[in-house]
Short mmCIF file of C-alpha atoms in Angstrom, two decimals:
data_model
loop_
_atom_site.label_atom_id
_atom_site.label_comp_id
_atom_site.label_asym_id
_atom_site.label_seq_id
_atom_site.Cartn_x
_atom_site.Cartn_y
_atom_site.Cartn_z
CA MET A 119 0.00 0.00 0.00
CA ALA A 120 2.80 2.40 0.80
CA ASP A 121 4.51 1.71 -2.50
CA GLN A 122 1.90 3.62 -4.49
CA TYR A 123 2.40 6.67 -2.28
CA TYR A 124 6.15 6.54 -2.85
CA PHE A 125 5.42 6.31 -6.57
CA LEU A 126 3.05 9.31 -6.43
CA ALA A 127 5.54 11.31 -4.38
CA ALA A 128 8.32 10.57 -6.88
CA PHE A 129 6.05 11.35 -9.82
CA PHE A 130 4.83 14.69 -8.52
CA THR A 131 8.27 15.69 -7.31
CA THR A 132 9.69 14.98 -10.77
CA PHE A 133 6.74 16.64 -12.47
CA PHE A 134 6.89 19.86 -10.48
CA PHE A 135 10.67 19.97 -10.65
CA ALA A 136 10.46 19.66 -14.44
CA ALA A 137 7.69 22.27 -14.59
CA GLY A 138 9.68 24.67 -12.44
CA PHE A 139 12.80 24.09 -14.50
CA PHE A 140 10.85 24.74 -17.71
CA ALA A 141 9.35 27.93 -16.26
CA ALA A 142 12.75 29.15 -15.13
CA THR A 143 14.22 28.46 -18.56
CA PHE A 144 11.30 30.20 -20.27
CA PHE A 145 11.50 33.35 -18.15
CA PHE A 146 15.29 33.42 -18.44
CA ALA A 147 14.95 33.27 -22.22
CA ALA A 148 12.22 35.91 -22.17
CA GLY A 149 14.29 38.15 -19.91
CA PHE A 150 17.36 37.65 -22.08
CA PHE A 151 15.35 38.59 -25.17
CA ALA A 152 13.93 41.66 -23.42
CA ALA A 153 17.39 42.73 -22.28
CA ALA A 154 18.80 42.35 -25.79
CA PHE A 155 15.83 44.21 -27.29
CA PHE A 156 15.94 47.15 -24.88
CA THR A 157 19.73 47.34 -25.01
CA THR A 158 19.57 47.52 -28.80
CA PHE A 159 16.61 49.91 -28.71
CA PHE A 160 18.15 52.40 -26.28
CA PHE A 161 21.57 52.15 -27.93
CA ALA A 162 19.97 52.95 -31.29
CA ALA A 163 17.89 55.75 -29.76
CA GLY A 164 20.96 57.24 -28.09
CA PHE A 165 22.98 56.91 -31.27
CA PHE A 166 20.22 58.63 -33.26
CA ALA A 167 19.93 61.42 -30.69
CA ALA A 168 23.69 61.96 -30.67
CA ALA A 169 23.81 62.10 -34.46
CA PHE A 170 20.80 64.44 -34.58
CA PHE A 171 22.10 66.90 -31.99
CA THR A 172 25.63 66.79 -33.37
CA THR A 173 24.26 67.65 -36.82
CA PHE A 174 21.91 70.26 -35.36
CA PHE A 175 24.62 72.08 -33.42
CA ALA A 176 27.07 71.81 -36.31
CA VAL A 177 24.54 73.43 -38.64
CA ALA A 178 23.74 76.05 -36.00
CA ALA A 179 27.44 76.82 -35.54
CA ILE A 180 27.91 77.20 -39.30
CA GLY A 181 24.81 79.35 -39.47
CA PHE A 182 25.97 81.66 -36.68
CA SER A 183 29.44 81.89 -38.18
CA LEU A 184 27.90 83.13 -41.42
CA LEU A 185 26.11 85.91 -39.55
#
């Protein structure tokens, strides 16, 4: 009689361990993707802003020098 309880305990322990491991892997992958996306996004945004303001101030400096 006790054998079936040992079997159930082993089964559910394995099942929930596997489920937890899968969930951890999934959220790690999702977090890694999010980190890569936002890193790329903010790097691109910062690069665009730097290029924009550099161009803007360069044009402004040329414009004021012509005055």
